[in-house]
Amino acid sequence: MQMSDIQKRAQELDEARRIRIVKPDEIDFEKYLKANDVAQKVREADSFLDEIQDEFINPVQTASHTMPWNKTHMGFNFRPGEVTLYAGGNGGGKSMMTGQIALSLIKQKQKVMIESFEMKPKRTLYRMLRQFAGENIDFPRYISKERYITPLVERMKNFASGGLWLYDQQGVVSAQQVIAVSRYSAVELGCNHIFIDSLMKCVVGEDDYNAQKAFVDELTSLARDHNIHIHLIHHIRKLASEEIKPNKNDIKGSGSISDQVDNVLMVWRNKKKEHDAQNGSVDPMIPDAYLMCEKQRNGESEDWYSLWYHKESQQYLESQDSIPMSFDGRGRF
C-alpha cells in the first residue's frame, strides 16, 4: 500500500528526530549567548538553609555516569556540573575514545551533543557506527552492501533515538558561538553531556592564554548553571618522543586550563608497542593505550587505566582477551 504525501512527510520528520544534525541557522545565538536568569540566581539565605536542612535529613544521591570500561567504574565518574578535559597528542585516539564514551552514555539513557570542529558530522557518525557494530563495516560480511548496512543503520537509529545530536560546522568558530550552541543544547534539547572537539578550534591563537582561560571559565559556569557535564578535547605540546607518557603539565596553552576544569584525562597511544610490532617482536599483554586520570576534583582516585585497541571495531577494550562491546544489549551485529 502506497503512503500518502502526509504519511511520507511524517515519516521523514520522525527519521530526522532520531539522530539530529543541528545547523547554525537553527540557533538564535544572541538568545543563548548569555544566561538570562539573573533574577532567579538572587535568593535569600533562608532558602539555602532550608535546602541544607532537608539534604542533611534526607541525603540525595547525586546522579553520575560511567565510562564504558568496568575497571574505571569504582574510580571515576562523570558528575553533573563538571567539565572533563581530554588531552593527548595528534592521532593519539582522543576523538575515537570520546566517541566510544558517548555511545556508552547514550546506553545509560543520557542525551549527548557532539560539537566537532575537527570532523564533519557524517564522518563522526561513521566512526561511531563502526564502534556500534563492533566490526569493520568497510568490509561487510554479506556480499550485498544494502543487505548489510540497512539493518545496521536502523538498529543504530533505534539505539540513538532522542539521545544523540551533532552540530554541523567545521573549522574555527568563535568561543561565544560554542557557548551559545552548548547552552541551546542544554536548554532546548535537554542534552546533559556535551562534547567539544577541540579547544584550539574555539580560541584563535595558541598563545592567547587570556582567551583560553576566559573560554574554559565560561564552560565551567555553563556546566554548573545547567547541571550538565561538558567533555572538552584538547592537545598537548610536542614532546621529545611519542613514546613518552604525557602529564597535565604537557597540556598546550595556558597552565590555568587544567586548574579550571574538574577532571583531567590524558590519552596516550603506545607507539613503542606499534613500532615493536612492525619488527615482529611484541608482547600482547602490553596495553595499546592508557587513559590516565591526572585530576579528579570530586573523586578520590587518580588511576591509570590500561586499554587494548580492537582495530576492526575501533573500540578500546579492557584487556587483550576482551570482545567488542554491545551498546544496545542485543549482542554483536
CSV table of C-alpha atoms in Angstrom, one decimal:
chain,number,residue,atom,x,y,z
A,1,MET,CA,0.0,0.0,0.0
A,2,GLN,CA,1.4,3.4,-1.0
A,3,MET,CA,1.9,6.1,1.5
A,4,SER,CA,0.2,9.5,1.1
A,5,ASP,CA,2.3,12.7,0.9
A,6,ILE,CA,1.3,13.4,4.5
A,7,GLN,CA,2.4,10.0,5.7
A,8,LYS,CA,5.7,10.3,3.8
A,9,ARG,CA,6.4,13.7,5.4
A,10,ALA,CA,5.5,12.4,8.8
A,11,GLN,CA,8.0,9.6,8.3
A,12,GLU,CA,10.7,12.0,7.2
A,13,LEU,CA,10.2,14.1,10.3
A,14,ASP,CA,10.3,11.1,12.5
A,15,GLU,CA,13.6,10.0,10.9
A,16,ALA,CA,15.0,13.5,11.4
A,17,ARG,CA,14.2,13.5,15.1
A,18,ARG,CA,16.0,10.2,15.8
A,19,ILE,CA,19.6,11.5,15.2
A,20,ARG,CA,19.6,15.2,14.8
A,21,ILE,CA,22.2,17.3,13.0
A,22,VAL,CA,21.9,20.8,14.2
A,23,LYS,CA,22.8,23.5,11.7
A,24,PRO,CA,24.0,27.0,12.7
A,25,ASP,CA,21.0,28.8,11.1
A,26,GLU,CA,18.6,26.9,13.5
A,27,ILE,CA,20.0,28.7,16.6
A,28,ASP,CA,19.3,32.2,17.8
A,29,PHE,CA,22.9,32.9,19.0
A,30,GLU,CA,22.0,36.2,20.7
A,31,LYS,CA,19.4,34.5,22.8
A,32,TYR,CA,21.8,31.8,24.1
A,33,LEU,CA,24.9,33.9,24.2
A,34,LYS,CA,24.5,34.7,27.9
A,35,ALA,CA,22.5,33.3,30.7
A,36,ASN,CA,19.3,35.4,31.2
A,37,ASP,CA,18.2,34.1,34.6
A,38,VAL,CA,19.9,36.7,36.8
A,39,ALA,CA,16.7,37.2,38.9
A,40,GLN,CA,16.5,33.5,39.6
A,41,LYS,CA,20.1,33.5,40.9
A,42,VAL,CA,19.5,36.0,43.7
A,43,ARG,CA,18.0,34.3,46.6
A,44,GLU,CA,17.7,34.9,50.4
A,45,ALA,CA,19.9,32.9,52.7
A,46,ASP,CA,16.9,31.2,54.3
A,47,SER,CA,16.1,29.3,51.1
A,48,PHE,CA,19.6,27.8,51.0
A,49,LEU,CA,19.5,27.0,54.7
A,50,ASP,CA,16.2,25.2,54.2
A,51,GLU,CA,17.8,23.1,51.4
A,52,ILE,CA,20.8,22.3,53.6
A,53,GLN,CA,18.5,21.1,56.4
A,54,ASP,CA,16.4,19.0,54.0
A,55,GLU,CA,19.5,17.4,52.4
A,56,PHE,CA,21.0,16.8,55.8
A,57,ILE,CA,17.9,14.8,56.9
A,58,ASN,CA,17.2,13.2,53.5
A,59,PRO,CA,20.6,12.9,51.7
A,60,VAL,CA,20.2,12.9,47.9
A,61,GLN,CA,22.3,10.5,45.9
A,62,THR,CA,23.9,12.6,43.1
A,63,ALA,CA,23.4,11.1,39.7
A,64,SER,CA,26.7,10.2,38.0
A,65,HIS,CA,27.6,8.2,34.9
A,66,THR,CA,30.4,5.9,34.0
A,67,MET,CA,32.8,5.2,31.2
A,68,PRO,CA,32.4,2.1,29.1
A,69,TRP,CA,35.1,0.1,30.9
A,70,ASN,CA,34.2,-1.8,34.1
A,71,LYS,CA,37.6,-1.3,35.5
A,72,THR,CA,37.0,2.5,35.7
A,73,HIS,CA,33.7,2.4,37.5
A,74,MET,CA,35.0,2.3,41.1
A,75,GLY,CA,37.5,5.1,40.5
A,76,PHE,CA,36.0,7.6,38.1
A,77,ASN,CA,32.5,9.0,37.3
A,78,PHE,CA,31.1,11.8,35.2
A,79,ARG,CA,29.2,14.1,37.6
A,80,PRO,CA,26.7,16.8,36.6
A,81,GLY,CA,28.0,20.3,36.8
A,82,GLU,CA,31.6,19.4,35.9
A,83,VAL,CA,34.0,19.7,33.0
A,84,THR,CA,36.3,16.9,31.9
A,85,LEU,CA,39.4,17.7,29.8
A,86,TYR,CA,40.8,15.0,27.5
A,87,ALA,CA,44.3,15.8,26.3
A,88,GLY,CA,46.7,13.9,24.1
A,89,GLY,CA,48.9,14.1,21.0
A,90,ASN,CA,47.8,14.3,17.4
A,91,GLY,CA,46.5,11.0,16.2
A,92,GLY,CA,46.5,9.7,19.8
A,93,GLY,CA,43.0,8.4,19.8
A,94,LYS,CA,41.1,11.2,21.7
A,95,SER,CA,38.2,11.5,19.3
A,96,MET,CA,38.0,7.8,18.9
A,97,MET,CA,37.9,7.2,22.6
A,98,THR,CA,35.4,10.0,23.3
A,99,GLY,CA,33.1,8.6,20.6
A,100,GLN,CA,33.0,5.3,22.4
A,101,ILE,CA,32.4,7.1,25.7
A,102,ALA,CA,29.5,9.0,24.0
A,103,LEU,CA,27.9,5.7,22.9
A,104,SER,CA,28.3,4.4,26.4
A,105,LEU,CA,26.5,7.5,27.8
A,106,ILE,CA,23.6,7.0,25.4
A,107,LYS,CA,23.4,3.4,26.6
A,108,GLN,CA,22.9,4.9,30.1
A,109,LYS,CA,19.9,6.9,28.7
A,110,GLN,CA,21.8,10.2,28.6
A,111,LYS,CA,21.3,12.9,25.9
A,112,VAL,CA,24.5,13.7,24.0
A,113,MET,CA,25.5,16.6,21.8
A,114,ILE,CA,28.7,16.4,19.8
A,115,GLU,CA,30.3,19.7,18.6
A,116,SER,CA,33.2,18.6,16.5
A,117,PHE,CA,35.1,21.3,14.6
A,118,GLU,CA,37.7,18.7,13.5
A,119,MET,CA,35.4,16.3,11.6
A,120,LYS,CA,32.1,16.6,9.7
A,121,PRO,CA,29.1,15.0,11.4
A,122,LYS,CA,28.8,12.2,8.8
A,123,ARG,CA,32.4,11.2,9.4
A,124,THR,CA,31.9,11.3,13.2
A,125,LEU,CA,28.8,9.2,12.9
A,126,TYR,CA,30.5,6.7,10.5
A,127,ARG,CA,33.2,6.1,13.1
A,128,MET,CA,30.6,5.7,15.9
A,129,LEU,CA,28.5,3.3,13.6
A,130,ARG,CA,31.6,1.1,13.2
A,131,GLN,CA,32.1,1.1,17.0
A,132,PHE,CA,28.4,0.4,17.5
A,133,ALA,CA,28.6,-2.6,15.0
A,134,GLY,CA,31.7,-4.0,16.8
A,135,GLU,CA,33.3,-4.8,13.4
A,136,ASN,CA,34.8,-3.2,10.3
A,137,ILE,CA,31.8,-2.1,8.3
A,138,ASP,CA,34.0,-1.2,5.4
A,139,PHE,CA,34.2,-4.9,4.6
A,140,PRO,CA,30.7,-6.2,5.3
A,141,ARG,CA,30.2,-9.9,5.9
A,142,TYR,CA,27.5,-10.0,3.3
A,143,ILE,CA,28.1,-9.7,-0.4
A,144,SER,CA,25.1,-7.3,-0.7
A,145,LYS,CA,26.1,-3.9,1.0
A,146,GLU,CA,22.4,-2.9,1.1
A,147,ARG,CA,21.6,-6.1,3.0
A,148,TYR,CA,24.3,-5.3,5.5
A,149,ILE,CA,24.0,-1.6,6.0
A,150,THR,CA,20.2,-1.1,6.1
A,151,PRO,CA,19.5,-3.2,9.3
A,152,LEU,CA,22.7,-1.8,10.9
A,153,VAL,CA,21.7,1.8,10.4
A,154,GLU,CA,18.1,1.0,11.6
A,155,ARG,CA,19.5,-0.6,14.7
A,156,MET,CA,21.7,2.5,15.3
A,157,LYS,CA,18.8,4.8,14.8
A,158,ASN,CA,16.7,2.9,17.4
A,159,PHE,CA,19.6,3.0,19.8
A,160,ALA,CA,20.3,6.7,19.5
A,161,SER,CA,16.8,7.9,19.0
A,162,GLY,CA,16.3,11.1,21.1
A,163,GLY,CA,19.8,10.6,22.6
A,164,LEU,CA,22.3,12.0,20.0
A,165,TRP,CA,22.7,15.4,18.3
A,166,LEU,CA,25.6,16.7,16.2
A,167,TYR,CA,26.4,20.3,15.4
A,168,ASP,CA,27.1,20.8,11.7
A,169,GLN,CA,30.0,23.2,11.4
A,170,GLN,CA,33.8,22.7,10.9
A,171,GLY,CA,36.8,24.9,11.1
A,172,VAL,CA,37.4,27.8,13.5
A,173,VAL,CA,34.4,29.1,15.4
A,174,SER,CA,34.2,31.9,18.0
A,175,ALA,CA,34.3,30.9,21.6
A,176,GLN,CA,30.9,32.8,22.1
A,177,GLN,CA,29.3,30.8,19.4
A,178,VAL,CA,30.3,27.5,21.0
A,179,ILE,CA,29.0,28.7,24.4
A,180,ALA,CA,25.7,29.6,22.7
A,181,VAL,CA,25.4,26.2,20.9
A,182,SER,CA,26.1,24.5,24.2
A,183,ARG,CA,23.6,26.5,26.1
A,184,TYR,CA,21.0,25.9,23.4
A,185,SER,CA,21.7,22.1,23.6
A,186,ALA,CA,21.2,22.1,27.3
A,187,VAL,CA,18.1,24.3,27.4
A,188,GLU,CA,16.2,23.4,24.2
A,189,LEU,CA,17.4,19.8,23.5
A,190,GLY,CA,17.8,18.7,27.1
A,191,CYS,CA,21.4,17.4,26.5
A,192,ASN,CA,23.2,16.5,29.7
A,193,HIS,CA,26.6,15.6,28.1
A,194,ILE,CA,28.2,17.9,25.6
A,195,PHE,CA,31.4,17.0,23.7
A,196,ILE,CA,33.5,19.9,22.2
A,197,ASP,CA,36.3,18.9,19.8
A,198,SER,CA,38.6,20.8,20.2
A,199,LEU,CA,39.6,23.8,22.4
A,200,MET,CA,42.1,25.1,19.8
A,201,LYS,CA,39.3,25.4,17.2
A,202,CYS,CA,37.3,27.6,19.6
A,203,VAL,CA,40.1,30.1,20.6
A,204,VAL,CA,42.1,31.7,17.9
A,205,GLY,CA,45.8,31.9,18.8
A,206,GLU,CA,47.7,29.2,20.6
A,207,ASP,CA,49.4,31.8,22.8
A,208,ASP,CA,46.2,33.8,23.7
A,209,TYR,CA,46.2,32.5,27.2
A,210,ASN,CA,43.6,35.0,28.5
A,211,ALA,CA,41.1,34.0,25.8
A,212,GLN,CA,41.7,30.3,26.6
A,213,LYS,CA,41.2,31.0,30.3
A,214,ALA,CA,38.0,33.0,29.7
A,215,PHE,CA,36.5,30.3,27.4
A,216,VAL,CA,37.2,27.5,29.8
A,217,ASP,CA,35.8,29.6,32.7
A,218,GLU,CA,32.6,30.1,30.7
A,219,LEU,CA,32.3,26.4,30.1
A,220,THR,CA,32.7,25.6,33.8
A,221,SER,CA,30.0,28.2,34.6
A,222,LEU,CA,27.7,26.8,31.9
A,223,ALA,CA,28.1,23.2,33.3
A,224,ARG,CA,27.3,24.3,36.8
A,225,ASP,CA,24.3,26.6,35.8
A,226,HIS,CA,22.6,23.9,33.7
A,227,ASN,CA,23.8,20.9,35.8
A,228,ILE,CA,25.4,19.2,32.7
A,229,HIS,CA,28.7,17.6,32.0
A,230,ILE,CA,31.0,19.1,29.4
A,231,HIS,CA,33.7,17.0,27.7
A,232,LEU,CA,36.4,19.2,26.2
A,233,ILE,CA,39.1,17.7,23.9
A,234,HIS,CA,42.5,19.4,23.7
A,235,HIS,CA,46.1,18.9,22.5
A,236,ILE,CA,49.4,18.6,24.3
A,237,ARG,CA,52.7,20.2,23.4
A,238,LYS,CA,55.1,18.3,21.1
A,239,LEU,CA,57.2,16.0,23.3
A,240,ALA,CA,60.8,14.8,22.7
A,241,SER,CA,59.3,11.4,21.7
A,242,GLU,CA,55.9,10.0,21.1
A,243,GLU,CA,56.9,7.1,23.3
A,244,ILE,CA,56.9,9.4,26.4
A,245,LYS,CA,53.8,9.4,28.5
A,246,PRO,CA,52.5,12.9,29.0
A,247,ASN,CA,51.1,14.5,32.1
A,248,LYS,CA,48.9,17.5,32.7
A,249,ASN,CA,51.9,19.9,32.7
A,250,ASP,CA,52.3,19.0,28.9
A,251,ILE,CA,48.8,20.4,28.0
A,252,LYS,CA,49.1,23.0,25.3
A,253,GLY,CA,48.4,26.6,26.1
A,254,SER,CA,47.6,28.3,29.4
A,255,GLY,CA,48.5,26.4,32.6
A,256,SER,CA,45.2,27.6,34.1
A,257,ILE,CA,43.2,25.2,31.8
A,258,SER,CA,43.9,22.2,34.0
A,259,ASP,CA,43.3,24.3,37.1
A,260,GLN,CA,39.9,25.4,36.0
A,261,VAL,CA,38.4,22.1,34.8
A,262,ASP,CA,37.2,19.5,37.3
A,263,ASN,CA,38.8,16.4,35.7
A,264,VAL,CA,41.8,15.8,33.5
A,265,LEU,CA,42.2,12.6,31.5
A,266,MET,CA,45.4,12.1,29.5
A,267,VAL,CA,45.1,9.9,26.4
A,268,TRP,CA,48.3,8.1,25.4
A,269,ARG,CA,48.8,5.8,22.4
A,270,ASN,CA,51.6,3.2,22.9
A,271,LYS,CA,53.7,4.0,19.8
A,272,LYS,CA,56.5,1.9,21.1
A,273,LYS,CA,54.4,-1.3,21.0
A,274,GLU,CA,53.3,-0.4,17.5
A,275,HIS,CA,57.0,0.1,16.4
A,276,ASP,CA,57.9,-3.2,18.1
A,277,ALA,CA,55.1,-5.0,16.3
A,278,GLN,CA,56.4,-3.8,12.9
A,279,ASN,CA,59.7,-5.5,13.8
A,280,GLY,CA,57.9,-8.7,14.7
A,281,SER,CA,58.5,-8.6,18.5
A,282,VAL,CA,55.6,-7.6,20.5
A,283,ASP,CA,54.0,-8.8,23.8
A,284,PRO,CA,50.2,-8.8,23.5
A,285,MET,CA,50.0,-8.3,27.3
A,286,ILE,CA,51.3,-4.8,26.9
A,287,PRO,CA,48.5,-2.2,26.6
A,288,ASP,CA,47.9,-0.4,23.3
A,289,ALA,CA,46.9,2.8,25.2
A,290,TYR,CA,46.5,4.4,28.6
A,291,LEU,CA,43.7,6.6,29.9
A,292,MET,CA,45.4,8.4,32.7
A,293,CYS,CA,43.5,10.4,35.3
A,294,GLU,CA,45.7,13.3,36.3
A,295,LYS,CA,43.0,15.2,38.2
A,296,GLN,CA,39.6,14.4,39.7
A,297,ARG,CA,38.3,17.3,41.9
A,298,ASN,CA,35.4,15.5,43.4
A,299,GLY,CA,36.7,12.0,43.3
A,300,GLU,CA,39.2,10.1,45.5
A,301,SER,CA,41.3,8.3,42.9
A,302,GLU,CA,43.6,9.4,40.1
A,303,ASP,CA,44.1,6.0,38.4
A,304,TRP,CA,45.7,5.0,35.1
A,305,TYR,CA,43.7,2.6,33.0
A,306,SER,CA,45.3,0.3,30.5
A,307,LEU,CA,43.3,-0.4,27.3
A,308,TRP,CA,43.7,-2.5,24.2
A,309,TYR,CA,42.7,-1.3,20.7
A,310,HIS,CA,40.4,-3.5,18.6
A,311,LYS,CA,41.2,-2.4,15.1
A,312,GLU,CA,38.2,-3.9,13.4
A,313,SER,CA,35.7,-2.1,15.6
A,314,GLN,CA,37.9,0.9,16.5
A,315,GLN,CA,36.9,0.2,20.1
A,316,TYR,CA,39.2,0.4,23.1
A,317,LEU,CA,38.8,-2.8,25.3
A,318,GLU,CA,39.6,-3.7,28.9
A,319,SER,CA,42.0,-6.5,28.1
A,320,GLN,CA,43.7,-8.2,25.2
A,321,ASP,CA,41.1,-11.0,25.5
A,322,SER,CA,38.0,-8.8,25.6
A,323,ILE,CA,35.5,-8.8,22.8
A,324,PRO,CA,33.9,-5.7,21.3
A,325,MET,CA,31.2,-4.1,23.4
A,326,SER,CA,27.5,-4.3,22.6
A,327,PHE,CA,25.9,-0.9,23.2
A,328,ASP,CA,22.2,-1.7,22.7
A,329,GLY,CA,22.3,-5.0,24.6
A,330,ARG,CA,21.5,-7.1,21.6
A,331,GLY,CA,24.9,-8.6,21.1
A,332,ARG,CA,27.1,-8.4,18.0
A,333,PHE,CA,25.5,-7.1,14.9
